[in-house]
CSV table of C-alpha atoms and ligand atoms in Angstrom, one decimal:
chain,number,residue,atom,x,y,z
A,1,MET,CA,2.1,-9.4,-14.7
A,2,TYR,CA,1.0,-5.8,-14.5
A,3,ASN,CA,3.0,-2.8,-13.5
A,4,SER,CA,1.8,0.5,-12.1
A,5,LYS,CA,2.7,3.9,-13.4
A,6,ILE,CA,1.8,7.5,-12.4
A,7,THR,CA,-0.6,8.9,-15.0
A,8,GLY,CA,-1.6,12.1,-13.2
A,9,LEU,CA,-0.2,14.4,-10.6
A,10,GLY,CA,-1.7,17.4,-8.7
A,11,TYR,CA,-1.1,19.5,-5.7
A,12,TYR,CA,-2.9,22.2,-3.7
A,13,VAL,CA,-1.6,24.6,-1.0
A,14,PRO,CA,-3.6,27.2,0.9
A,15,ASP,CA,-3.1,30.9,-0.3
A,16,ASN,CA,-2.1,32.1,3.1
A,17,VAL,CA,1.8,32.5,3.2
A,18,VAL,CA,3.3,32.6,6.7
A,19,THR,CA,6.9,33.9,6.7
A,20,ASN,CA,9.6,33.4,9.3
A,21,GLU,CA,9.1,37.1,10.1
A,22,ASP,CA,5.4,36.4,10.8
A,23,LEU,CA,6.3,33.7,13.2
A,24,SER,CA,8.7,35.9,15.1
A,25,LYS,CA,5.7,38.0,16.1
A,26,MET,CA,4.0,35.0,17.6
A,27,MET,CA,6.9,33.4,19.4
A,28,ASP,CA,10.6,34.0,20.3
A,29,THR,CA,12.2,32.9,17.0
A,30,ASN,CA,13.8,34.6,14.1
A,31,ASP,CA,14.4,34.2,10.3
A,32,ALA,CA,18.1,33.6,10.7
A,33,TRP,CA,17.6,30.7,13.1
A,34,ILE,CA,14.9,29.0,11.0
A,35,GLN,CA,16.8,29.4,7.7
A,36,GLU,CA,20.1,28.2,9.1
A,37,ARG,CA,18.7,25.1,10.8
A,38,THR,CA,16.0,24.1,8.4
A,39,GLY,CA,16.2,26.0,5.1
A,40,ILE,CA,12.6,27.1,5.5
A,41,LYS,CA,11.7,30.7,4.4
A,42,GLU,CA,7.9,30.4,4.5
A,43,ARG,CA,5.1,27.9,4.7
A,44,ARG,CA,1.3,27.9,4.0
A,45,TRP,CA,-1.1,27.8,6.9
A,46,ILE,CA,-4.8,27.5,6.4
A,47,GLN,CA,-6.5,30.8,7.2
A,48,GLU,CA,-9.1,30.8,10.0
A,49,GLY,CA,-12.5,30.5,8.5
A,50,SER,CA,-11.3,28.8,5.3
A,51,GLU,CA,-13.1,25.7,4.1
A,52,ASP,CA,-9.8,23.9,3.7
A,53,THR,CA,-9.1,20.8,5.8
A,54,SER,CA,-7.0,17.8,5.0
A,55,ALA,CA,-9.8,16.1,3.1
A,56,VAL,CA,-10.9,19.3,1.3
A,57,MET,CA,-7.3,20.0,0.2
A,58,GLY,CA,-6.8,16.4,-0.8
A,59,ALA,CA,-10.0,16.6,-2.9
A,60,LYS,CA,-8.7,19.7,-4.7
A,61,ALA,CA,-5.3,18.1,-5.5
A,62,SER,CA,-7.1,14.9,-6.6
A,63,ARG,CA,-9.3,16.7,-9.1
A,64,ILE,CA,-6.2,18.1,-10.8
A,65,ALA,CA,-4.4,14.7,-10.8
A,66,ILE,CA,-7.5,12.8,-12.2
A,67,GLU,CA,-8.0,15.4,-15.0
A,68,ARG,CA,-4.3,15.2,-15.9
A,69,ALA,CA,-4.6,11.4,-16.1
A,70,GLY,CA,-7.3,11.9,-18.7
A,71,LEU,CA,-9.8,10.2,-16.3
A,72,THR,CA,-12.9,11.2,-14.3
A,73,PRO,CA,-13.6,10.3,-10.7
A,74,LYS,CA,-15.8,7.5,-11.9
A,75,ASP,CA,-12.8,5.7,-13.4
A,76,ILE,CA,-11.0,5.5,-10.0
A,77,ASP,CA,-11.2,2.0,-8.4
A,78,PHE,CA,-9.7,2.6,-5.0
A,79,ILE,CA,-8.5,5.5,-2.7
A,80,VAL,CA,-5.4,5.5,-0.5
A,81,PHE,CA,-5.2,8.6,1.7
A,82,ALA,CA,-2.1,9.4,3.8
A,83,THR,CA,-2.3,11.9,6.7
A,84,LEU,CA,-1.5,12.4,10.3
A,85,SER,CA,-4.0,15.3,10.6
A,86,PRO,CA,-7.4,13.8,9.6
A,87,ASP,CA,-10.6,15.8,9.7
A,88,TYR,CA,-12.0,13.2,12.2
A,89,TYR,CA,-10.4,11.0,14.7
A,90,PHE,CA,-12.4,8.4,12.8
A,91,PRO,CA,-13.4,7.8,10.0
A,92,GLY,CA,-10.4,8.5,7.9
A,93,CYS,CA,-10.2,11.1,5.1
A,94,GLY,CA,-10.3,8.5,2.3
A,95,VAL,CA,-14.1,8.1,2.6
A,96,GLN,CA,-14.6,11.9,2.5
A,97,ILE,CA,-12.8,11.9,-0.9
A,98,GLN,CA,-15.2,9.2,-2.2
A,99,GLU,CA,-18.1,11.5,-1.3
A,100,MET,CA,-16.5,14.9,-2.3
A,101,LEU,CA,-15.5,13.6,-5.7
A,102,GLU,CA,-18.9,11.8,-6.2
A,103,MET,CA,-17.1,8.6,-6.9
A,104,ARG,CA,-18.5,5.1,-7.1
A,105,THR,CA,-18.7,3.3,-3.7
A,106,VAL,CA,-15.1,2.2,-4.2
A,107,GLY,CA,-12.9,1.2,-1.2
A,108,ALA,CA,-10.9,3.8,0.7
A,109,VAL,CA,-8.1,3.3,3.1
A,110,ASP,CA,-6.2,5.7,5.3
A,111,ILE,CA,-2.4,5.3,5.9
A,112,ARG,CA,-1.0,6.5,9.2
A,113,ASN,CA,2.7,6.7,8.6
A,114,GLN,CA,3.3,10.4,9.0
A,115,CYS,CA,6.3,11.7,6.9
A,116,SER,CA,6.6,8.3,5.2
A,117,GLY,CA,2.9,8.3,4.6
A,118,PHE,CA,3.0,8.9,0.8
A,119,VAL,CA,5.8,6.4,0.2
A,120,TYR,CA,3.7,3.8,2.1
A,121,ALA,CA,0.6,4.8,0.2
A,122,MET,CA,2.3,4.4,-3.1
A,123,SER,CA,3.6,1.0,-2.1
A,124,VAL,CA,0.1,-0.1,-1.0
A,125,ALA,CA,-1.5,1.1,-4.2
A,126,ASP,CA,1.3,-0.5,-6.3
A,127,GLN,CA,0.5,-4.0,-4.8
A,128,PHE,CA,-3.2,-3.7,-5.7
A,129,ILE,CA,-2.3,-2.9,-9.3
A,130,LYS,CA,0.4,-5.5,-9.7
A,131,THR,CA,-1.9,-8.3,-8.5
A,132,GLY,CA,-4.5,-7.1,-11.1
A,133,MET,CA,-7.2,-6.2,-8.6
A,134,TYR,CA,-7.5,-2.5,-9.6
A,135,LYS,CA,-6.7,-0.4,-12.7
A,136,ASN,CA,-6.6,3.2,-11.4
A,137,ILE,CA,-5.9,4.2,-7.8
A,138,LEU,CA,-6.0,7.6,-6.3
A,139,VAL,CA,-3.1,8.1,-3.9
A,140,ILE,CA,-3.3,11.2,-1.7
A,141,GLY,CA,-1.1,12.9,0.9
A,142,SER,CA,-2.5,15.8,2.8
A,143,GLU,CA,-1.9,17.7,6.0
A,144,PHE,CA,-3.6,20.4,8.0
A,145,HIS,CA,-0.8,20.9,10.6
A,146,SER,CA,-1.4,24.6,11.5
A,147,GLY,CA,-4.6,23.8,13.4
A,148,GLY,CA,-2.7,21.6,15.9
A,149,LEU,CA,0.6,23.4,16.5
A,150,ASP,CA,1.7,25.2,19.7
A,151,LYS,CA,2.3,28.6,18.3
A,152,THR,CA,4.0,29.9,21.4
A,153,THR,CA,7.7,30.0,22.3
A,154,ARG,CA,7.1,26.6,24.1
A,155,GLY,CA,6.3,25.0,20.8
A,156,ARG,CA,8.9,26.8,18.6
A,157,GLY,CA,11.1,23.7,18.1
A,158,VAL,CA,8.3,22.1,16.2
A,159,SER,CA,5.8,24.7,15.0
A,160,VAL,CA,8.2,26.6,12.7
A,161,ILE,CA,8.9,23.5,10.7
A,162,PHE,CA,5.4,22.4,9.6
A,163,GLY,CA,3.2,23.6,6.8
A,164,ASP,CA,-0.2,22.7,5.3
A,165,GLY,CA,-0.9,21.3,1.8
A,166,ALA,CA,-1.9,18.3,-0.3
A,167,GLY,CA,-0.8,16.3,-3.3
A,168,ALA,CA,-2.3,13.5,-5.3
A,169,ALA,CA,-1.3,11.0,-7.8
A,170,VAL,CA,-3.2,8.6,-10.0
A,171,LEU,CA,-1.5,5.3,-10.2
A,172,SER,CA,-2.6,3.2,-13.3
A,173,ARG,CA,-2.1,-0.2,-14.6
A,174,THR,CA,0.4,-0.6,-17.4
A,175,GLU,CA,1.5,-3.7,-19.3
A,176,ASP,CA,4.9,-2.2,-20.1
A,177,ASN,CA,7.1,-3.6,-17.3
A,178,THR,CA,10.0,-1.3,-18.2
A,179,LYS,CA,8.1,1.7,-16.9
A,180,GLY,CA,6.5,2.6,-13.6
A,181,ILE,CA,7.2,1.4,-10.0
A,182,LEU,CA,10.2,-0.9,-10.0
A,183,SER,CA,10.2,-1.6,-6.3
A,184,SER,CA,9.2,-0.2,-2.9
A,185,HIS,CA,10.8,-0.8,0.5
A,186,LEU,CA,9.1,-0.1,3.8
A,187,HIS,CA,10.4,-0.1,7.4
A,188,SER,CA,9.4,0.8,11.0
A,189,GLU,CA,11.0,0.9,14.4
A,190,GLY,CA,8.3,1.4,17.0
A,191,LYS,CA,10.6,1.7,20.0
A,192,HIS,CA,11.1,5.4,19.0
A,193,ALA,CA,7.4,6.1,18.7
A,194,GLU,CA,7.4,8.8,21.4
A,195,GLU,CA,10.4,10.7,20.0
A,196,LEU,CA,8.0,12.3,17.5
A,197,THR,CA,4.4,12.1,18.5
A,198,VAL,CA,1.1,13.6,19.5
A,199,LEU,CA,0.1,11.9,22.7
A,200,ALA,CA,-3.5,13.0,23.0
A,201,PRO,CA,-6.3,12.7,22.3
A,202,SER,CA,-6.0,9.0,22.3
A,203,ILE,CA,-8.1,6.2,23.6
A,204,ARG,CA,-6.0,6.2,26.8
A,205,HIS,CA,-6.4,10.0,27.0
A,206,TRP,CA,-10.0,10.6,25.9
A,207,VAL,CA,-12.6,13.3,26.4
A,208,PRO,CA,-13.7,12.6,30.0
A,209,LYS,CA,-10.1,12.6,31.1
A,210,ILE,CA,-9.4,15.8,29.2
A,211,LEU,CA,-12.4,17.5,30.8
A,212,GLU,CA,-11.4,16.2,34.2
A,213,GLU,CA,-7.8,17.5,33.9
A,214,ASN,CA,-8.5,20.7,32.0
A,215,ASP,CA,-4.9,21.6,32.5
A,216,GLU,CA,-3.7,24.4,30.2
A,217,ASN,CA,0.0,23.4,30.8
A,218,ASP,CA,-0.6,19.9,29.5
A,219,GLU,CA,1.5,19.7,26.3
A,220,SER,CA,0.1,16.2,25.3
A,221,TYR,CA,-2.1,17.8,22.7
A,222,PHE,CA,0.7,19.3,20.8
A,223,PRO,CA,3.3,17.5,18.6
A,224,TYR,CA,6.5,16.7,20.5
A,225,MET,CA,9.7,16.1,18.7
A,226,ASN,CA,13.1,15.1,19.9
A,227,GLY,CA,14.6,17.0,17.0
A,228,THR,CA,18.3,16.1,17.3
A,229,PHE,CA,17.5,12.4,17.9
A,230,VAL,CA,15.1,12.4,14.9
A,231,PHE,CA,17.7,14.2,12.7
A,232,LYS,CA,20.4,11.6,13.5
A,233,HIS,CA,18.1,8.7,12.6
A,234,ALA,CA,16.7,10.5,9.5
A,235,VAL,CA,20.1,10.8,7.8
A,236,VAL,CA,20.9,7.1,8.3
A,237,ARG,CA,17.5,5.8,7.4
A,238,PHE,CA,17.1,8.0,4.3
A,239,SER,CA,20.4,6.6,3.0
A,240,GLU,CA,19.5,3.0,3.8
A,241,ALA,CA,16.2,3.2,2.0
A,242,ILE,CA,17.8,4.6,-1.1
A,243,VAL,CA,20.6,2.1,-1.1
A,244,GLU,CA,18.1,-0.8,-0.6
A,245,GLY,CA,16.0,0.4,-3.6
A,246,LEU,CA,19.0,0.8,-5.9
A,247,LYS,CA,20.5,-2.6,-4.9
A,248,THR,CA,17.2,-4.4,-5.6
A,249,ASN,CA,17.3,-3.0,-9.1
A,250,ASN,CA,21.0,-3.3,-9.8
A,251,LEU,CA,21.4,0.4,-10.0
A,252,GLN,CA,23.9,3.0,-8.8
A,253,ALA,CA,23.4,6.4,-7.2
A,254,ALA,CA,24.7,7.9,-10.4
A,255,ASP,CA,21.7,6.4,-12.3
A,256,ILE,CA,19.3,8.5,-10.3
A,257,ASN,CA,17.8,11.3,-12.5
A,258,MET,CA,15.6,12.7,-9.8
A,259,LEU,CA,15.6,12.1,-6.0
A,260,ILE,CA,12.6,13.5,-4.2
A,261,PRO,CA,13.4,13.3,-0.5
A,262,HIS,CA,10.7,13.9,2.1
A,263,GLN,CA,11.0,17.6,2.9
A,264,ALA,CA,11.8,17.4,6.6
A,265,ASN,CA,14.8,19.7,6.7
A,266,LEU,CA,17.0,21.1,3.9
A,267,ARG,CA,20.0,20.1,5.9
A,268,ILE,CA,18.9,16.4,5.8
A,269,SER,CA,18.4,16.6,2.0
A,270,GLN,CA,21.8,18.2,1.6
A,271,PHE,CA,23.4,15.5,3.7
A,272,VAL,CA,21.8,12.8,1.5
A,273,GLN,CA,22.7,14.6,-1.7
A,274,LYS,CA,26.4,14.9,-0.6
A,275,LYS,CA,26.5,11.3,0.6
A,276,PHE,CA,25.4,10.0,-2.8
A,277,LYS,CA,27.4,12.6,-4.7
A,278,LEU,CA,24.3,13.9,-6.5
A,279,THR,CA,24.2,17.2,-8.4
A,280,ASP,CA,21.6,19.9,-7.7
A,281,ASP,CA,19.8,18.7,-10.9
A,282,GLN,CA,19.4,15.2,-9.4
A,283,VAL,CA,17.6,16.4,-6.2
A,284,PHE,CA,14.5,18.5,-5.8
A,285,ASN,CA,13.7,20.5,-2.7
A,286,ASN,CA,10.9,23.0,-2.1
A,287,ILE,CA,10.9,23.0,1.8
A,288,GLN,CA,12.0,26.7,1.4
A,289,LYS,CA,8.4,27.6,0.3
A,290,TYR,CA,6.2,25.1,2.1
A,291,GLY,CA,8.0,23.8,5.2
A,292,ASN,CA,7.5,20.2,6.2
A,293,THR,CA,4.0,19.1,5.0
A,294,THR,CA,4.6,15.5,6.2
A,295,ALA,CA,2.5,13.0,4.2
A,296,ALA,CA,2.0,15.7,1.5
A,297,SER,CA,5.6,16.7,1.1
A,298,VAL,CA,6.9,14.0,-1.3
A,299,ILE,CA,3.9,14.3,-3.6
A,300,ILE,CA,3.9,18.1,-3.6
A,301,ALA,CA,7.6,18.0,-4.5
A,302,LEU,CA,7.2,15.3,-7.1
A,303,THR,CA,4.4,17.3,-8.8
A,304,GLU,CA,6.3,20.6,-8.7
A,305,ALA,CA,9.4,18.9,-10.1
A,306,TRP,CA,7.3,17.4,-12.9
A,307,GLU,CA,5.5,20.7,-13.6
A,308,LYS,CA,8.9,22.4,-14.0
A,309,GLY,CA,9.9,19.8,-16.6
A,310,LYS,CA,12.6,18.3,-14.4
A,311,ILE,CA,11.3,14.8,-14.9
A,312,LYS,CA,11.4,13.3,-18.3
A,313,ASP,CA,10.4,10.1,-20.0
A,314,ASN,CA,12.5,7.1,-18.9
A,315,ASP,CA,14.1,9.0,-16.0
A,316,LEU,CA,14.9,7.0,-12.8
A,317,VAL,CA,12.9,8.7,-10.0
A,318,VAL,CA,13.5,7.9,-6.4
A,319,LEU,CA,11.1,8.8,-3.6
A,320,ALA,CA,12.5,8.5,0.0
A,321,ALA,CA,11.0,9.4,3.3
A,322,PHE,CA,11.6,9.1,7.1
A,323,GLY,CA,9.5,10.2,9.9
A,324,SER,CA,7.5,9.6,13.1
A,325,GLY,CA,7.0,6.0,14.1
A,326,PHE,CA,9.9,5.8,13.3
A,327,THR,CA,8.9,4.8,9.7
A,328,TRP,CA,10.9,5.0,6.5
A,329,GLY,CA,10.9,3.8,3.0
A,330,SER,CA,11.6,4.4,-0.7
A,331,VAL,CA,9.9,3.9,-4.1
A,332,ILE,CA,11.9,3.6,-7.2
A,333,MET,CA,10.3,4.4,-10.5
A,334,ARG,CA,11.1,4.5,-14.2
A,335,TRP,CA,9.2,7.4,-15.6
B,1,ACO,N1,13.7,29.6,17.1
B,1,ACO,C1,14.8,30.0,17.8
B,1,ACO,N2,15.4,29.1,18.6
B,1,ACO,C2,15.0,27.9,18.7
B,1,ACO,C3,13.9,27.4,18.0
B,1,ACO,C4,13.2,28.4,17.1
B,1,ACO,N3,12.2,28.1,16.4
B,1,ACO,N4,13.6,26.1,18.2
B,1,ACO,C5,14.6,25.7,19.1
B,1,ACO,N5,15.4,26.8,19.4
B,1,ACO,C6,16.6,26.8,20.3
B,1,ACO,C7,16.5,25.7,21.3
B,1,ACO,O1,15.8,26.1,22.5
B,1,ACO,C8,18.0,25.5,21.6
B,1,ACO,O2,18.4,26.5,22.5
B,1,ACO,P1,19.5,26.1,23.7
B,1,ACO,O3,20.7,25.7,22.9
B,1,ACO,O4,19.6,27.4,24.4
B,1,ACO,O5,18.9,25.0,24.4
B,1,ACO,C9,18.7,25.8,20.3
B,1,ACO,O6,17.7,26.5,19.5
B,1,ACO,C10,19.0,24.5,19.5
B,1,ACO,O7,17.9,23.6,19.5
B,1,ACO,P2,17.9,22.2,18.9
B,1,ACO,O8,16.5,21.6,19.0
B,1,ACO,O9,19.1,21.5,19.4
B,1,ACO,O10,18.2,22.6,17.3
B,1,ACO,P3,18.6,21.7,16.1
B,1,ACO,O11,19.8,22.2,15.5
B,1,ACO,O12,18.6,20.2,16.5
B,1,ACO,O13,17.5,21.9,15.1
B,1,ACO,C11,15.5,20.9,14.2
B,1,ACO,C12,16.1,21.6,15.4
B,1,ACO,C13,15.4,21.8,13.1
B,1,ACO,C14,14.1,20.5,14.6
B,1,ACO,C15,16.3,19.6,13.8
B,1,ACO,O14,16.6,18.9,14.9
B,1,ACO,C16,15.6,18.7,12.8
B,1,ACO,O15,15.3,19.1,11.7
B,1,ACO,N6,15.2,17.5,13.2
B,1,ACO,C17,14.7,16.5,12.3
B,1,ACO,C18,13.3,16.8,11.9
B,1,ACO,C19,12.8,15.6,11.1
B,1,ACO,O16,13.4,15.0,10.3
B,1,ACO,N7,11.5,15.2,11.4
B,1,ACO,C20,11.1,13.9,10.7
B,1,ACO,C21,9.9,14.1,9.9
B,1,ACO,S1,8.6,14.9,10.7
B,1,ACO,C22,7.4,13.8,10.9
B,1,ACO,O17,7.4,12.6,10.7
B,1,ACO,C23,6.0,14.3,11.4
């Protein structure tokens, strides 16, 4: 039986830094509130007129990951792209990557699992490799949030949190079963779908209806989040997903060398760290610089941690995420 292992990592964030101070000029908010509640100091937002989109940023991150894997785009057998902010309502961004990277006409699938998107994407790719169907899969998480946020005081509970960016991993076949993805665990609970959602446009709320209504007070087009409710579920589900992964592999929290939690809120990561009695060296956070980049957050953090030399051969690496859906999950890897 084959196993799958990360052979290349890359990330890309737009140059444009937006500080909490910058936000306080657009809406009634302030640096102290944002830092105290979320840990975020700044985020990247695509500048107007830039060529960047979710697909374009995903392609930029992918080129780095593929090169670091010692491969070319022609070696990639399949594309898995996670995003909640695709360039088009349809088709998904995966097909754009196939074109942008001048790849063979390989299959491409989009994953729509928001903050858990990258964890889901890794799990999907892992199955294709474990069954022997593909050798090298490009797994991408990318978000262009800033184009769709309500940047007025009305939207402050959501818009201060989210940032733009992309990350990519190449997952490759290995015959060494002691290395690579040990297990992945995925969950959902759709009854909470509307606690963190964008309601429109949707097939129920499509262009003729939008034109007919033309109501500037309609908030359906902006993300809505029941923040406190989401927070309470996040801390529970993050922990469950980690415990499930550890149990499956007969491991303890103390065995974790690096936990990469989805960067939703520094307070959530700190809660999880404390619960599992992990030291600062066992958890990586970069929400301070990038905000919550949803499907891109885990892969950007994983890449940064690896670039900083914080992940070494044989380390036990845990990816865990929770988000809109609700969806949550974890991936446990031996590096
Ligand atoms: N600046 C200043 N004040 C604000 C802001 C802001 N940006 N936003 C809200 N406030 C005010 C509110 O109006 C409220 O005022 P009131 O007490 O007078 O009514 C007060 O601050 C407290 O607001 P809460 O929403 O209760 O603040 P809370 O402490 O819950 O923090 C936050 C909000 C940061 C959103 C938190 O709830 C959270 O992080 N939730 C979880 C997010 C998460 O995990 N998301 C999942 C992943 S995302 C995805 O899947 C797409």
